[in-house]
Short mmCIF file of C-alpha atoms in Angstrom, two decimals:
data_model
loop_
_atom_site.label_atom_id
_atom_site.label_comp_id
_atom_site.label_asym_id
_atom_site.label_seq_id
_atom_site.Cartn_x
_atom_site.Cartn_y
_atom_site.Cartn_z
CA MET S 47 144.85 -39.64 41.63
CA ALA S 48 146.81 -40.60 44.72
CA CYS S 49 150.44 -39.63 45.11
CA SER S 50 153.09 -41.22 47.26
CA SER S 51 156.80 -40.78 47.76
CA SER S 52 157.18 -44.00 49.77
CA LEU S 53 156.43 -47.66 49.22
CA ARG S 54 153.07 -47.19 50.94
CA GLU S 55 150.02 -47.31 48.71
CA THR S 56 147.66 -44.34 49.05
CA GLU S 57 144.00 -43.87 48.22
CA ILE S 58 141.68 -40.86 48.22
CA VAL S 59 137.97 -41.26 48.91
CA ASN S 60 135.91 -38.33 47.62
CA LEU S 61 132.12 -38.50 47.59
CA PRO S 62 130.12 -37.21 44.62
CA ASN S 63 128.70 -33.71 45.15
CA ASP S 64 130.76 -33.24 48.34
CA PRO S 65 131.70 -29.56 48.83
CA VAL S 66 135.20 -30.67 49.91
CA THR S 67 137.60 -32.54 47.63
CA ILE S 68 140.90 -34.12 48.65
CA LEU S 69 143.35 -33.36 45.85
CA SER S 70 146.42 -35.32 46.98
CA VAL S 71 147.82 -37.50 49.75
CA ASN S 72 151.49 -38.27 50.40
CA VAL S 73 153.35 -40.54 52.83
CA ASN S 74 156.91 -39.79 53.97
CA GLN S 75 159.09 -41.29 56.67
CA SER S 76 160.88 -38.74 58.81
CA GLY S 77 163.19 -40.22 61.42
CA ASP S 78 161.17 -42.54 63.65
CA SER S 79 157.74 -41.36 62.47
CA TRP S 80 155.61 -41.34 59.35
CA ASN S 81 154.08 -38.12 58.02
CA VAL S 82 150.84 -38.28 56.00
CA TRP S 83 149.98 -34.98 54.32
CA GLY S 84 148.08 -33.64 51.37
CA GLU S 85 145.93 -30.91 49.93
CA LEU S 86 142.19 -30.35 49.91
CA GLN S 87 139.88 -27.86 48.24
CA SER S 88 136.38 -26.65 49.03
CA ILE S 89 133.71 -24.98 46.94
CA THR S 90 133.72 -21.94 49.25
CA HIS S 91 136.12 -20.79 51.95
CA SER S 92 133.35 -20.98 54.60
CA THR S 93 132.95 -24.72 53.94
CA MET S 94 136.43 -25.25 55.42
CA ARG S 95 135.14 -24.59 58.94
CA ASN S 96 133.53 -28.05 59.16
CA VAL S 97 136.24 -30.12 57.51
CA ARG S 98 137.50 -33.32 59.12
CA ILE S 99 139.96 -35.49 57.21
CA ARG S 100 140.20 -39.07 58.45
CA ILE S 101 143.42 -40.93 57.67
CA SER S 102 143.20 -44.72 57.94
CA VAL S 103 146.03 -47.23 57.72
CA ILE S 104 144.65 -50.49 56.34
CA SER S 105 146.46 -53.85 56.41
CA ASP S 106 146.81 -55.95 53.27
CA ASP S 107 143.92 -58.15 54.53
CA GLY S 108 141.61 -55.11 54.82
CA LYS S 109 141.65 -54.49 58.58
CA VAL S 110 142.04 -51.01 60.07
CA ILE S 111 145.41 -50.83 61.82
CA GLN S 112 145.31 -47.15 62.83
CA GLN S 113 143.01 -44.21 62.27
CA LYS S 114 143.52 -40.51 63.03
CA TYR S 115 141.97 -37.19 62.11
CA ALA S 116 144.34 -34.84 60.35
CA GLU S 117 144.90 -31.22 61.30
CA TYR S 118 144.68 -28.77 58.42
CA ARG S 119 145.53 -25.17 57.73
CA ARG S 120 144.48 -22.90 54.91
CA ARG S 121 146.89 -22.38 52.12
CA ILE S 122 148.10 -18.80 51.79
CA SER S 123 148.00 -17.37 48.29
CA THR S 124 150.95 -15.33 47.07
CA ASP S 125 149.22 -12.82 44.84
CA ARG S 126 147.84 -9.63 46.39
CA HIS S 127 144.19 -10.06 45.34
CA ARG S 128 143.89 -13.58 46.77
CA ARG S 129 145.46 -12.57 50.11
CA ILE S 130 142.51 -10.25 50.71
CA ARG S 131 139.99 -13.09 50.32
CA PRO S 132 140.50 -16.48 51.99
CA THR S 133 141.57 -19.21 49.63
CA ASN S 134 139.55 -22.40 49.13
CA LYS S 135 142.56 -24.70 49.52
CA ALA S 136 144.13 -26.17 52.64
CA ILE S 137 146.94 -28.53 53.60
CA PHE S 138 146.36 -31.39 56.05
CA ASN S 139 148.92 -33.27 58.11
CA VAL S 140 149.03 -36.15 60.62
CA THR S 141 151.87 -38.22 62.09
CA PHE S 142 151.94 -41.97 62.78
CA GLU S 143 154.59 -43.85 64.75
CA SER S 144 154.68 -46.57 62.10
CA ILE S 145 153.01 -47.63 58.87
CA PRO S 146 153.66 -51.26 57.81
CA GLU S 147 155.22 -51.76 54.39
CA ASN S 148 152.22 -53.53 52.81
CA ALA S 149 149.64 -51.17 54.31
CA ARG S 150 147.36 -48.85 52.37
CA VAL S 151 146.80 -45.25 53.56
CA ILE S 152 143.31 -43.86 52.89
CA ALA S 153 142.35 -40.19 53.17
CA GLU S 154 138.68 -39.25 53.27
CA HIS S 155 136.55 -36.25 54.18
CA VAL S 156 134.00 -37.01 56.89
CA THR S 157 131.26 -34.64 57.92
CA SER S 158 131.46 -33.05 61.36
CA GLN S 159 128.68 -33.89 63.77
#
């Protein structure tokens, strides 16, 4: 269920029964940097307070090249009823200076300590 608009392979790691689910991950080059972004969803809006999304860039031989934690912001709903209550969806984003062509980008939810 991974999406990508570049030649970089993407992967989503969701754990069974996890209250947070990563729905999509995308990789785009913008000038001299690489933008990794996607969408996540939680069972309840209060679950979003403890969300940490780790983005890892893995070489073709399986070694971690880079790893960062993505910032996220809640998605704003457009209909009136949903604007009153917080939505359960959010968008995450992180920037890398480079992502090698044969690398794999992995997005995973990790629990906050």
